[in-house]
Coordinates of C-alpha atoms in Angstrom, one line a residue:
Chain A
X1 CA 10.0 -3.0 -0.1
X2 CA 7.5 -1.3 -2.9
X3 CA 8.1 2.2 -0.8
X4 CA 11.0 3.4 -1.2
X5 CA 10.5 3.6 -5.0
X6 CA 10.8 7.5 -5.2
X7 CA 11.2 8.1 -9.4
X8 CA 8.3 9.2 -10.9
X9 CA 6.6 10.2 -7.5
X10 CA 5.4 13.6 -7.0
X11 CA 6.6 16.2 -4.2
X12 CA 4.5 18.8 -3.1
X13 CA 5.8 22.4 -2.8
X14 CA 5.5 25.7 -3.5
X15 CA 8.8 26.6 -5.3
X16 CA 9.1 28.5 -8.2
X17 CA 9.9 25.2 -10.7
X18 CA 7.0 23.4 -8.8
X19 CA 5.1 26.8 -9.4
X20 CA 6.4 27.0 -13.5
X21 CA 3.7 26.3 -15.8
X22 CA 3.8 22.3 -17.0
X23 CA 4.4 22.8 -20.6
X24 CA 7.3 25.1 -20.1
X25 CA 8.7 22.5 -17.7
X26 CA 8.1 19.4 -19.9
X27 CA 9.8 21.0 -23.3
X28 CA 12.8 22.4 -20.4
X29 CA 13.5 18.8 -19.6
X30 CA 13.5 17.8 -23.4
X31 CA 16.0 20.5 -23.5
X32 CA 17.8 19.9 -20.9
X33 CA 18.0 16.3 -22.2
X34 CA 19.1 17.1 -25.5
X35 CA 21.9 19.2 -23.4
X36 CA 23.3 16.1 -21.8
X37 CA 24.1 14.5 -25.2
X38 CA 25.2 18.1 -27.2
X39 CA 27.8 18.2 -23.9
X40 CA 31.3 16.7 -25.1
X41 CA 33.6 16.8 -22.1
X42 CA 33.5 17.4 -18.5
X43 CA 33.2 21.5 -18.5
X44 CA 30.1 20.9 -20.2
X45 CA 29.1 18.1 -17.5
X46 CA 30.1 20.5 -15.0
X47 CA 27.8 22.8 -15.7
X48 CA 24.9 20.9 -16.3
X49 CA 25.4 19.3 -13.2
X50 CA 25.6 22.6 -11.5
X51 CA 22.4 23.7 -13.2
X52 CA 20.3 20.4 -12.3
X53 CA 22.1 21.0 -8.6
X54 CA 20.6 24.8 -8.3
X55 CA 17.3 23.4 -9.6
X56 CA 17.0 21.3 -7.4
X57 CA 17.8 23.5 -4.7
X58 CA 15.3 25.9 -6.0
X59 CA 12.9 23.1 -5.9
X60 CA 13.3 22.9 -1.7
X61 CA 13.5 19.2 -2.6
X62 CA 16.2 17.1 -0.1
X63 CA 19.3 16.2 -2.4
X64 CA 18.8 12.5 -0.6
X65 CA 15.6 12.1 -1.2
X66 CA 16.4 12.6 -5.5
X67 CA 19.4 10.3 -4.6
X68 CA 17.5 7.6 -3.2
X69 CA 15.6 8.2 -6.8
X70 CA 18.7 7.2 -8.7
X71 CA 19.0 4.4 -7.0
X72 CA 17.4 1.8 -9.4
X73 CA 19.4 3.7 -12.0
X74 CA 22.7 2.5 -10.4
X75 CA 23.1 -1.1 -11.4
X76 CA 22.3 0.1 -15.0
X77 CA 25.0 3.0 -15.1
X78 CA 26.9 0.6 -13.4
X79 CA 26.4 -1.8 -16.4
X80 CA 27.1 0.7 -18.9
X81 CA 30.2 1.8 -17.8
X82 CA 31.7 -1.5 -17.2
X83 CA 30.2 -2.5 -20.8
X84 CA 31.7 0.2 -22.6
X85 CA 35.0 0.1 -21.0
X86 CA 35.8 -3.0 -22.1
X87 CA 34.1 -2.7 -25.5
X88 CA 35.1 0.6 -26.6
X89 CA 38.1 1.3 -28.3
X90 CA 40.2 3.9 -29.5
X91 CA 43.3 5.9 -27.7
X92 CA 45.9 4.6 -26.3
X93 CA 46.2 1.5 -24.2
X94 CA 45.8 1.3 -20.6
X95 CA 45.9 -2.1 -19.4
X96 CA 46.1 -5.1 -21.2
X97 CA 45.9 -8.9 -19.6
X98 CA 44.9 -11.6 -22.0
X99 CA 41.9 -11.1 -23.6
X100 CA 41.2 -7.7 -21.6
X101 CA 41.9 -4.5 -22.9
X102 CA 41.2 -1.3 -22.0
X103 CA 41.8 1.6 -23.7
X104 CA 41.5 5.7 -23.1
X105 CA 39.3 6.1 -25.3
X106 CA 37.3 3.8 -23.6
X107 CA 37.4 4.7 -20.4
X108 CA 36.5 8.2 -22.0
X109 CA 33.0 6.8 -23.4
X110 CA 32.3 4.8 -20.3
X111 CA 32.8 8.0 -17.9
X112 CA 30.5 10.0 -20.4
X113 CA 28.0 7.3 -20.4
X114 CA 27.4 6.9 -16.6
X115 CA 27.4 10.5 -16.2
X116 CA 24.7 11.2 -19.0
X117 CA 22.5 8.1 -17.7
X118 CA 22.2 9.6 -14.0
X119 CA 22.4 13.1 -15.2
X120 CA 19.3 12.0 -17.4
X121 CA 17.5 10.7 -14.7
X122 CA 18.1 13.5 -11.8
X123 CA 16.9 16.0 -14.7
X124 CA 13.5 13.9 -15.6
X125 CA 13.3 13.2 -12.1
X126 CA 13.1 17.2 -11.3
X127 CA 10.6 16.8 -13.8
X128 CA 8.1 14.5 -12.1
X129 CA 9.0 15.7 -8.3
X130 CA 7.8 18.6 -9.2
X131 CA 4.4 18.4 -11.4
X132 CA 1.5 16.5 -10.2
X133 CA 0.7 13.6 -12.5
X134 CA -2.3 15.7 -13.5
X135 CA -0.8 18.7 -14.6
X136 CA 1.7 16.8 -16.4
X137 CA -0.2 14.6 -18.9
X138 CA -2.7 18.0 -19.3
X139 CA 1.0 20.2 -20.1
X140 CA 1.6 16.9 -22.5
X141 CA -1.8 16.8 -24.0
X142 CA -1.5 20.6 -25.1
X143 CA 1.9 20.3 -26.3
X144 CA 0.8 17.2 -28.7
X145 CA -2.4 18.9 -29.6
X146 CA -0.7 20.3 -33.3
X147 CA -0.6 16.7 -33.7
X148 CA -4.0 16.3 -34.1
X149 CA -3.8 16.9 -37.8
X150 CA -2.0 13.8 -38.3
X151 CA -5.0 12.1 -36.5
X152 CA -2.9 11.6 -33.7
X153 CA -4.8 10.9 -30.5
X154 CA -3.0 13.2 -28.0
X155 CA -6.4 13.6 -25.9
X156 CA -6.7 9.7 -25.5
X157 CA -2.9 9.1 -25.0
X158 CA -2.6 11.8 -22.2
X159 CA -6.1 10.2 -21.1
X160 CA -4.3 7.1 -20.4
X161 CA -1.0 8.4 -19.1
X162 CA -2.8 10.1 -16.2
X163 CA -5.2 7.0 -15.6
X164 CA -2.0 4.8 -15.5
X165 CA 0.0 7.5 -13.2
X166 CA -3.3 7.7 -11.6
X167 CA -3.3 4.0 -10.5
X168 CA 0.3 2.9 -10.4
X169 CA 0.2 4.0 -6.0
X170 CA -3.1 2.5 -5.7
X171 CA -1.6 -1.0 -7.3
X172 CA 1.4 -0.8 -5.3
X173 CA -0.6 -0.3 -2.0
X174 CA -3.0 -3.5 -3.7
X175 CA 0.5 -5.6 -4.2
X176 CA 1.4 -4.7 -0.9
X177 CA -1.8 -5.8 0.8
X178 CA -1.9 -9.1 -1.3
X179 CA 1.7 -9.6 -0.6
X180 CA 0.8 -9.4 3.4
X181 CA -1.9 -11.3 3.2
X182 CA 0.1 -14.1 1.2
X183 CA 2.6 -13.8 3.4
X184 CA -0.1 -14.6 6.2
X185 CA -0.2 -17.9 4.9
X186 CA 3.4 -18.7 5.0
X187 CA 4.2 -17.5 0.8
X188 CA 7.7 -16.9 0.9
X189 CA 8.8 -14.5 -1.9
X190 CA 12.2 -13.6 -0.7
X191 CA 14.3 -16.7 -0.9
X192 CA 14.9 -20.0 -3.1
X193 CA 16.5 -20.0 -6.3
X194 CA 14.7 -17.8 -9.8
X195 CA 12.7 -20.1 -10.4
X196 CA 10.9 -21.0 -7.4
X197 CA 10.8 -17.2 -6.7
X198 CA 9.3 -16.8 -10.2
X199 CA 6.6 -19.5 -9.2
X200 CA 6.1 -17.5 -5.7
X201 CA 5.1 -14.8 -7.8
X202 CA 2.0 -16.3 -9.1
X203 CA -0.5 -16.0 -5.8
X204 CA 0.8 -12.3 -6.0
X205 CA 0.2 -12.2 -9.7
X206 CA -3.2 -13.8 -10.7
X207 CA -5.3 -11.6 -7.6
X208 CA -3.6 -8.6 -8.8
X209 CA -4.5 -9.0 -12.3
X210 CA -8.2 -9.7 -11.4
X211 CA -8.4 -6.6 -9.3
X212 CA -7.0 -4.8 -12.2
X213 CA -9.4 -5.9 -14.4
X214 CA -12.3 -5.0 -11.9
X215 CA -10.8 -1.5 -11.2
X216 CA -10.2 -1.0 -15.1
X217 CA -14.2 -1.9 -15.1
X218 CA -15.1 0.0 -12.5
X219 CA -13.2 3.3 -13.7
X220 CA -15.0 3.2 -17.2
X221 CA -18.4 2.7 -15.6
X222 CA -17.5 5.5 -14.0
X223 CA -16.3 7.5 -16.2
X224 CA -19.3 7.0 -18.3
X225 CA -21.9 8.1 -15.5
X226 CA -20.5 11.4 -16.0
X227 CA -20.9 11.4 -19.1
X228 CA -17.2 10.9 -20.6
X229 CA -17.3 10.7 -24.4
X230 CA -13.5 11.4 -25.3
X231 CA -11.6 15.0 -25.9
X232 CA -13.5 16.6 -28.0
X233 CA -15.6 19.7 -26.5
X234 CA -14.0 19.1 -23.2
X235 CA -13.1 22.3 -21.2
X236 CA -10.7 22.6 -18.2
X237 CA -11.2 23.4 -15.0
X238 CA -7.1 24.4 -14.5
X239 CA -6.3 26.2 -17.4
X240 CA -2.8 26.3 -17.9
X241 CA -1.0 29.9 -17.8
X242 CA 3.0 31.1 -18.5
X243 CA 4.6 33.3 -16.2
X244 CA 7.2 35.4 -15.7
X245 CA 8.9 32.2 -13.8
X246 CA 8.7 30.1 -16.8
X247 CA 10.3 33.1 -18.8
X248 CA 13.3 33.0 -16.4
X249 CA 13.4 29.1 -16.7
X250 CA 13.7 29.2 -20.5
X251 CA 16.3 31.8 -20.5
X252 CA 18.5 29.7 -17.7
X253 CA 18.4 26.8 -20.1
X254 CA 18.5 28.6 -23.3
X255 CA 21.9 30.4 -21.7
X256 CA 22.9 26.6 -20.8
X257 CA 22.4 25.6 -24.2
X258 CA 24.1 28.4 -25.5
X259 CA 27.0 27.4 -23.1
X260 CA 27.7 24.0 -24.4
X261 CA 27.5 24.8 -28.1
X262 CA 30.1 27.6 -27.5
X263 CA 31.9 25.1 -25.8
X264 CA 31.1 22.4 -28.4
X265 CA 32.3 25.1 -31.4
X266 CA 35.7 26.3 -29.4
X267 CA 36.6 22.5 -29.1
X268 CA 37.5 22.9 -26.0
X269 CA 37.0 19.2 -24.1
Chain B
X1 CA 2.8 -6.7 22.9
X2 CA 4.1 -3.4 25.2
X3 CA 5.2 0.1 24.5
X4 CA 4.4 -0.7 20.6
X5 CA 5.4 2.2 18.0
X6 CA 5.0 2.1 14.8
X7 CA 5.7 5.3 12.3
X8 CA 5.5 5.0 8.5
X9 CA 7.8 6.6 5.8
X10 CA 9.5 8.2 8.5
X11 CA 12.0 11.3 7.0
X12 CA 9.6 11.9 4.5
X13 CA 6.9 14.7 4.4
X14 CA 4.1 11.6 4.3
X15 CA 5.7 10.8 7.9
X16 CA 2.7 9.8 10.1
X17 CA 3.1 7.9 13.1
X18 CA 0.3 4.8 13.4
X19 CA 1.3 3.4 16.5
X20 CA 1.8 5.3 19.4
X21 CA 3.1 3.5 22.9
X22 CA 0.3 0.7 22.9
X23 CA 0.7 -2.0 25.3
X24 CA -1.8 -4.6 26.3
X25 CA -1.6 -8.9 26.8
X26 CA -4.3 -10.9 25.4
X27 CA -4.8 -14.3 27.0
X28 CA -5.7 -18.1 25.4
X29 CA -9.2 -18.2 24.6
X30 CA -10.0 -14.6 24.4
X31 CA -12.6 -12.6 22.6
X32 CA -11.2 -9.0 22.1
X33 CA -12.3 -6.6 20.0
X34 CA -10.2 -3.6 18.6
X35 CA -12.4 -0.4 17.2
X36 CA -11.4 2.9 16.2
X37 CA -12.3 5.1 13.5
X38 CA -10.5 5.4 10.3
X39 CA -6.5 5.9 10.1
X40 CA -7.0 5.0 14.3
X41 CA -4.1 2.0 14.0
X42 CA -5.8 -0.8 13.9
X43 CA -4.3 -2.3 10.8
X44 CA -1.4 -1.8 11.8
X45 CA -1.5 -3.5 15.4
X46 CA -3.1 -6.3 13.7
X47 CA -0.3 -6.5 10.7
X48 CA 2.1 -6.7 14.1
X49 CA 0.7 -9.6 15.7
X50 CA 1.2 -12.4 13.1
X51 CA 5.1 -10.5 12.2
X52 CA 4.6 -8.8 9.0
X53 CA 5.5 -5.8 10.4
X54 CA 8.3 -5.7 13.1
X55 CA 8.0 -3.4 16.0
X56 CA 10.2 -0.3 15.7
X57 CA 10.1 0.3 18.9
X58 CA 8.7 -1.7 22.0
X59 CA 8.3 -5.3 21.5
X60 CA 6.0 -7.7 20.3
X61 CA 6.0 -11.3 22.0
X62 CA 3.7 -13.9 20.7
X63 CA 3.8 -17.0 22.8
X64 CA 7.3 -16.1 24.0
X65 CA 8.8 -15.0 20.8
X66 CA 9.7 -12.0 20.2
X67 CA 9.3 -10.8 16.7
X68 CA 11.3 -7.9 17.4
X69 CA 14.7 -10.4 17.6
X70 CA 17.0 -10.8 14.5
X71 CA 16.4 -14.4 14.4
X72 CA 12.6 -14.5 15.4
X73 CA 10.9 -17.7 14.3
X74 CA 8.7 -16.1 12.1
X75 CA 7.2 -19.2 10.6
X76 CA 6.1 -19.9 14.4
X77 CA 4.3 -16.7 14.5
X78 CA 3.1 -17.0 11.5
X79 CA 1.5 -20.8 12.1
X80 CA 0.3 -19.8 15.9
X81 CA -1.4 -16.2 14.7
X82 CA -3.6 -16.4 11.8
X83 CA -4.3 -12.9 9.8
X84 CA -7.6 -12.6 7.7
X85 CA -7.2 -9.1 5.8
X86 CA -10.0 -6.7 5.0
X87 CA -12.0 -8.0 1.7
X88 CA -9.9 -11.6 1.8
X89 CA -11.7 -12.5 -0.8
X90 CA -9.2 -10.8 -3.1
X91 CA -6.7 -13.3 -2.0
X92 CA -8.1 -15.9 -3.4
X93 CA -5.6 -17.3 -6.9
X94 CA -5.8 -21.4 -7.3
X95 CA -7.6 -23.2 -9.7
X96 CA -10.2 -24.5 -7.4
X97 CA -11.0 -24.1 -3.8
X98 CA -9.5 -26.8 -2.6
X99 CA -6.0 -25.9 -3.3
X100 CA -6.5 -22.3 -2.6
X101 CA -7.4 -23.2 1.3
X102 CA -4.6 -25.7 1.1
X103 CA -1.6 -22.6 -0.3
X104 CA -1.2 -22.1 3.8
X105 CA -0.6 -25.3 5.3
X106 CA 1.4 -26.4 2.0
X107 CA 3.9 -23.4 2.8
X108 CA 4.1 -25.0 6.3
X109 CA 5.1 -28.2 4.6
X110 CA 2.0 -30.1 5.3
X111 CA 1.4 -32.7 2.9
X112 CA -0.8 -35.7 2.0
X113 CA -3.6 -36.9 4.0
X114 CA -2.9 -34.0 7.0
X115 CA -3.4 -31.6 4.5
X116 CA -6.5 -33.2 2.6
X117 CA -7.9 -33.4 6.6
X118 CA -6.9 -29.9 7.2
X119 CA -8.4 -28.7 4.1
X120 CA -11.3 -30.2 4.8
X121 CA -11.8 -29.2 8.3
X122 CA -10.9 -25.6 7.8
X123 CA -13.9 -26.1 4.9
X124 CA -16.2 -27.7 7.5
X125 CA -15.9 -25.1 10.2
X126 CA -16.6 -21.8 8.0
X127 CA -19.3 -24.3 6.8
X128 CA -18.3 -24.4 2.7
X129 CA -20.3 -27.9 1.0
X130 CA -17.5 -30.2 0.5
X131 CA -18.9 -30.4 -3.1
X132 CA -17.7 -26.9 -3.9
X133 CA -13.8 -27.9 -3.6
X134 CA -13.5 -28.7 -6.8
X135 CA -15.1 -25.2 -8.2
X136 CA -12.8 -22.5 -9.0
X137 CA -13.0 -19.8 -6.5
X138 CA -13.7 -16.8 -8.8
X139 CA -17.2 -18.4 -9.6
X140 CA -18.2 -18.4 -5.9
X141 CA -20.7 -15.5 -4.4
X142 CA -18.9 -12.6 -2.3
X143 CA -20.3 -14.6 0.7
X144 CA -18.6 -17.7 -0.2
X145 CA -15.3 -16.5 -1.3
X146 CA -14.7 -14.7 2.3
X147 CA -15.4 -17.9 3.7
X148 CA -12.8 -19.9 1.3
X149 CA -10.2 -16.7 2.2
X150 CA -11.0 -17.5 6.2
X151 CA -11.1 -21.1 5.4
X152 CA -7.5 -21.0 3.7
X153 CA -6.2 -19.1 7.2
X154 CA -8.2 -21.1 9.5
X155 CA -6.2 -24.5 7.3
X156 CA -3.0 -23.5 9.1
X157 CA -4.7 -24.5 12.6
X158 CA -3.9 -21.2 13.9
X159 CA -3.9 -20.9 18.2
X160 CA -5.3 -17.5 17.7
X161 CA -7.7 -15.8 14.5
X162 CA -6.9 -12.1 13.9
X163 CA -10.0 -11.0 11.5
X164 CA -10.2 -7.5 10.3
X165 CA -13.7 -6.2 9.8
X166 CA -14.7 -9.8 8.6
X167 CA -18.1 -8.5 8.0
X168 CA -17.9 -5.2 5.9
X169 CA -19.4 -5.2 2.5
X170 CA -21.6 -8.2 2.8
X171 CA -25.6 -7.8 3.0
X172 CA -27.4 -8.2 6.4
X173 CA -27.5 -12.0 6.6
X174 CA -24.5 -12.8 4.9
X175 CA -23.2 -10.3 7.7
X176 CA -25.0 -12.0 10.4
X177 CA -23.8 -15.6 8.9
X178 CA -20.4 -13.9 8.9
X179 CA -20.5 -13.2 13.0
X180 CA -21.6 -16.6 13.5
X181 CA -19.1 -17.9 12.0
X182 CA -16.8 -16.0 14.4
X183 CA -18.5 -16.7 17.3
X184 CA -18.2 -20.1 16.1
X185 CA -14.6 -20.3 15.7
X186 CA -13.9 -18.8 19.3
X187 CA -16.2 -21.3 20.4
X188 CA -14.2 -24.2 18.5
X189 CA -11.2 -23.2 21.3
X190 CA -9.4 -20.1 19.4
X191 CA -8.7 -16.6 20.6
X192 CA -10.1 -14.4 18.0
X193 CA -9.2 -10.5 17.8
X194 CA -12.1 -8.9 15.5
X195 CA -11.8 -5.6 13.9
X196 CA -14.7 -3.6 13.4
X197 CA -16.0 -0.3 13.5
X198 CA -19.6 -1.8 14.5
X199 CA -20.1 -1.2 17.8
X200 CA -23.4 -3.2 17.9
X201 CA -21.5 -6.4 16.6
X202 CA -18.3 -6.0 18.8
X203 CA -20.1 -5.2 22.1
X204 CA -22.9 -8.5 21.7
X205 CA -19.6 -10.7 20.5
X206 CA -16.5 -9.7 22.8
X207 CA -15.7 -10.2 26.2
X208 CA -13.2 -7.2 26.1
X209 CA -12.6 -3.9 23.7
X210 CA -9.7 -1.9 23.1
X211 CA -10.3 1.0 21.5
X212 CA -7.6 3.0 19.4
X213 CA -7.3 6.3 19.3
X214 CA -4.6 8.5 16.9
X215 CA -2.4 5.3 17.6
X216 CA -2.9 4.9 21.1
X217 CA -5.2 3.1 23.7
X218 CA -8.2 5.1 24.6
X219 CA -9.7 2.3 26.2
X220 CA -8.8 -1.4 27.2
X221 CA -12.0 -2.7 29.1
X222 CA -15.2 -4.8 29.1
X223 CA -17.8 -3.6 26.5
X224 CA -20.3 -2.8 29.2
X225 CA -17.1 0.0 30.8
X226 CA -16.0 1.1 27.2
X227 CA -19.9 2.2 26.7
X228 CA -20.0 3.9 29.9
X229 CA -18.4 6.6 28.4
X230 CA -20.5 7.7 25.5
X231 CA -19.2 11.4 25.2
X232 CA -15.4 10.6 25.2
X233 CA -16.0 7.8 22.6
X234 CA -18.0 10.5 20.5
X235 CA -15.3 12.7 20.2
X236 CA -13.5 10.0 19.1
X237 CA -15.7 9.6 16.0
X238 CA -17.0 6.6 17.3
X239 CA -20.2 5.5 18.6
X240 CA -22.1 3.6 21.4
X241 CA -24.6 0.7 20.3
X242 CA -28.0 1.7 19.7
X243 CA -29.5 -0.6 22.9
X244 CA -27.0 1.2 24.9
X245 CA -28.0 4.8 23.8
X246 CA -31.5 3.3 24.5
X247 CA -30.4 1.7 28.0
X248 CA -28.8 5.2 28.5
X249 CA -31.8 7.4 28.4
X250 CA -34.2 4.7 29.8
X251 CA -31.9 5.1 33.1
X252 CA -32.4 9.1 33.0
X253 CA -36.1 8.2 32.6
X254 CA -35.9 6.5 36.1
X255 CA -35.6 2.9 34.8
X256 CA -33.3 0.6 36.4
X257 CA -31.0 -0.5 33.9
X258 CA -28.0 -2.5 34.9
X259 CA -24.9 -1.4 33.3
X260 CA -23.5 -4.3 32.0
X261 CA -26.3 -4.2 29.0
X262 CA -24.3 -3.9 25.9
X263 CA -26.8 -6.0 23.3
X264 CA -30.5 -5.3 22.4
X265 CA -31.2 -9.0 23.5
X266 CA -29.9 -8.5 27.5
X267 CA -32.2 -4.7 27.3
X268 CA -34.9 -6.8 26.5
X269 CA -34.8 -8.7 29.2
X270 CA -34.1 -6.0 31.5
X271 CA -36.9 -4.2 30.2
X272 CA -39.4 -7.2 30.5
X273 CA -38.1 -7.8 34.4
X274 CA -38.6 -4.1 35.2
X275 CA -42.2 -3.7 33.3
X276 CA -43.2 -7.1 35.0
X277 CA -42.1 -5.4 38.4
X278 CA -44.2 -2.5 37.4
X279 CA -47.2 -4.0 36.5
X280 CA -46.7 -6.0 39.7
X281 CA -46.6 -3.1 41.4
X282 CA -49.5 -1.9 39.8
X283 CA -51.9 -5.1 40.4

């Protein structure tokens, strides 16, 4: 049940976005992000939709397999959309039965919503199909190095984002072995009512956290027998280096951008 | 079990296929052991026999049920064919030890004295001093934690004891206490399946081997005909025991070494006949 989570998994390749340099790719999606919300109506959609669709064909990736991704995001689109058409109002009326009302304007805002929320998610998923963990917390790092003048710890927060990346398959596979062996001895974590299910959770719970806790130790030890004292002085082994494919990806998203706000300044909806 | 398949994350590029066409029957009262190097399968036929996984292909039948069927009686299977994981220790969640062996039979709705007398067998047989039931588990030795894990499979009064590598990461005699304690259990009436990738332990304990190969059989035999082919098992990554590399070149020598000698106990002795025939020969 734990494998079929795809989001925030990485998929090797050799493409040119899995080839683009990790910084570029990161301040992209931010980009591409702040697209979604600039977009007012569905031209604008359209073509971010097209964009993130000819990414992702760039990226050799199979469409299902970033479906599947969106998967979890369903029930909360899902969610929004029902939320905001009853909530939001404005326009004219649609429907109206007793205390149900439903208005254009509403079913406007709920549309938008559902398409920015998995729009949102297929781009940041492009995002982490196609960087390794490590190259993605170092492209994060460097870009919140500036910070450092502020005191802000960017070496010790990308630090921890790859040691929690790092570990999140290795606790699934631990859940999954605890789980089976549970399971062994007749622990029934699919049925009953929340409750009961919330109790079955506990022999699946207490020798996870334990193993966490020895892994956690274990990792620092570790770390410290080669001699890890923090960020400072520390070289890399991959630099990181822009290309001429992240100059192409910056001038399809700067063009995109450009798009919407011409489309955002004509009015047109 | 026959014609048993088994491929993982299939449609994905971390496809690999663990189980490829194995069939074989094992018997009431058996010994068997399954080897095979790393990645070979073995988890995964083990995870199969007890129901946690459910064949994709070929079936699975564990005292006439299948567990391939929609409506398998999976609580059957899971009562009749006890499962001890790698490390079980890591299992282990209750309060005390006492109510961590007795998690399994409670799940079977066992309750009151049966399960206190359950507990307490299962506790008797892995050999665990009654006195340490009310200790919590976590304050136990590595030793003594795989035997409350084993303890809280064996409380279910399984027919059959699927361990998998029951020995690995303990010292030598906490190892050799381990094997006893297997031994033991098949002696106490249940067919045991042992994983291991010591040869030396499996050929001395079993009475039959099958060895995996990239998910299928390579060999489904008595110790003493699985080590009759030392090269094919080498390529294999795996190994013949040490008394039987010794037994091996001994023969070459011009010693007569039966080939049923699989543990350094039984060379002995086939050494001592054969220098006692010399040194007859001799007088």
């Amino acid at each position: 049940m734990l494998k079929n989570i795809t989001i925030g998994q990485y998929f090797p390749g050799n493409s040119a976005v899995h080839r683009m340099d990790a910084r570029m790719k990161i301040l992209l999606t931010i980009a591409l992000l702040v697209d979604v919300f600039v977009s007012k109506g569905f031209i604008g959609f359209g073509l971010i939709f097209a964009f993130v669709l000819l990414v992702a064909r760039t990226t050799k990736i199979s469409l299902s397999f970033i479906v599947r991704g969106l998967k979890p995001i369903a029930f909360i689109a899902v969610f929004t959309f029902v939320l905001n058409l009853f909530m939001q109002t404005g326009g004219e009326t649609l429907f109206q039965w007793k205390f149900i009302h439903i208005t254009s304007g509403g079913l406007r805002t709920a549309v938008y919503m559902a398409i920015r929320l998995l729009l949102l998610v297929t781009a940041s998923q492009l995002l982490t199909l196609t960087t390794s963990s490590l190259s993605l917390t170092d492209g994060l790092e460097a870009l919140m190095r500036p910070l450092a003048v502020i005191h802000f710890p960017a070496h010790e927060i990308a630090m921890m984002m790859s040691i929690a990346l790092r570990f999140i398959p290795t606790l699934m596979e631990e859940t999954d072995k605890i789980m089976n062996a549970q399971k062994a001895r007749g622990a029934d974590f699919e049925s009953g009512n929340l409750i009961r299910r919330a109790k079955a959770m506990v022999p699946l719970l207490v020798p996870l956290f334990v193993s966490a806790f020895r892994r956690a130790d274990d990792l620092a030890l570790a770390m410290e027998a080669r001699c890890y004292r923090g960020g400072k002085g520390r070289t890399r082994m991959n630099q990181l280096h822009m290309t001429k494919v992240d100059l192409y990806g910056a001038l399809a998203v700067a063009l995109l951008t450009a798009a919407l706000v011409t489309l955002n300044l004509l009015g047109a909806v | 079990m026959s014609h048993l398949s088994h491929v993982y994350m299939r449609g994905t590029p971390f496809e690999a296929r663990a189980l490829d066409d194995v069939s074989f029957t094992i018997e009431d009262g058996a010994f068997v052991g399954v080897i095979g190097h790393t990645g070979s399968g073995k988890s995964t036929l083990i995870t199969h026999l007890n129901a946690l996984l459910r064949p994709e292909e070929g079936r699975v039948i564990i005292n006439g049920i299948d567990t391939a069927a929609e409506n398998a009686d999976l609580k059957t299977v899971r009562r009749t064919v006890g499962l001890v994981f790698q490390y079980p220790e890591y299992q282990l969640f209750e309060e005390t030890v006492k109510r961590d062996v007795a998690f399994g039979p409670k799940n079977l709705g066992v309750t009151g004295d049966a399960l206190e007398k359950q507990v307490e067998n299962a506790m008797a047989l892995v050999g665990l001093d009654p006195a340490l039931g009310e200790k919590s588990p976590f304050e136990l030795s590595g030793g003594q934690k795989r035997r409350v894990a084993i303890a809280g499979v064996l409380a279910m009064e399984p027919q059959v004891m699927v361990l998998d590598e029951p020995a690995a990461g303990l010292d030598p005699a906490g190892r050799a206490d381990m094997l006893n304690l297997v031994k033991k259990l098949h002696q106490a009436g249940k067919t045991v399946v042992m994983v291991s990738h010591s040869m030396e332990d499996v050929g001395r304990m079993c009475q039959r081997l099958i060895v995996l190969n990239h998910g299928k059989i390579a060999f489904d035999d008595t110790p003493a005909n699985v080590f009759s082919h030392p090269r094919e098992l080498e390529e294999m990554g795996l190994d013949v025991p040490q008394s039987v590399k010794l037994a091996i070149r001994l023969r070459e020598k011009g010693f007569d070494i039966p080939q049923d000698v699989t543990s350094v106990a039984a060379l002995a002795e086939a050494l001592l006949g054969q220098l006692g025939k010399a040194g007859d020969a001799n007088a």
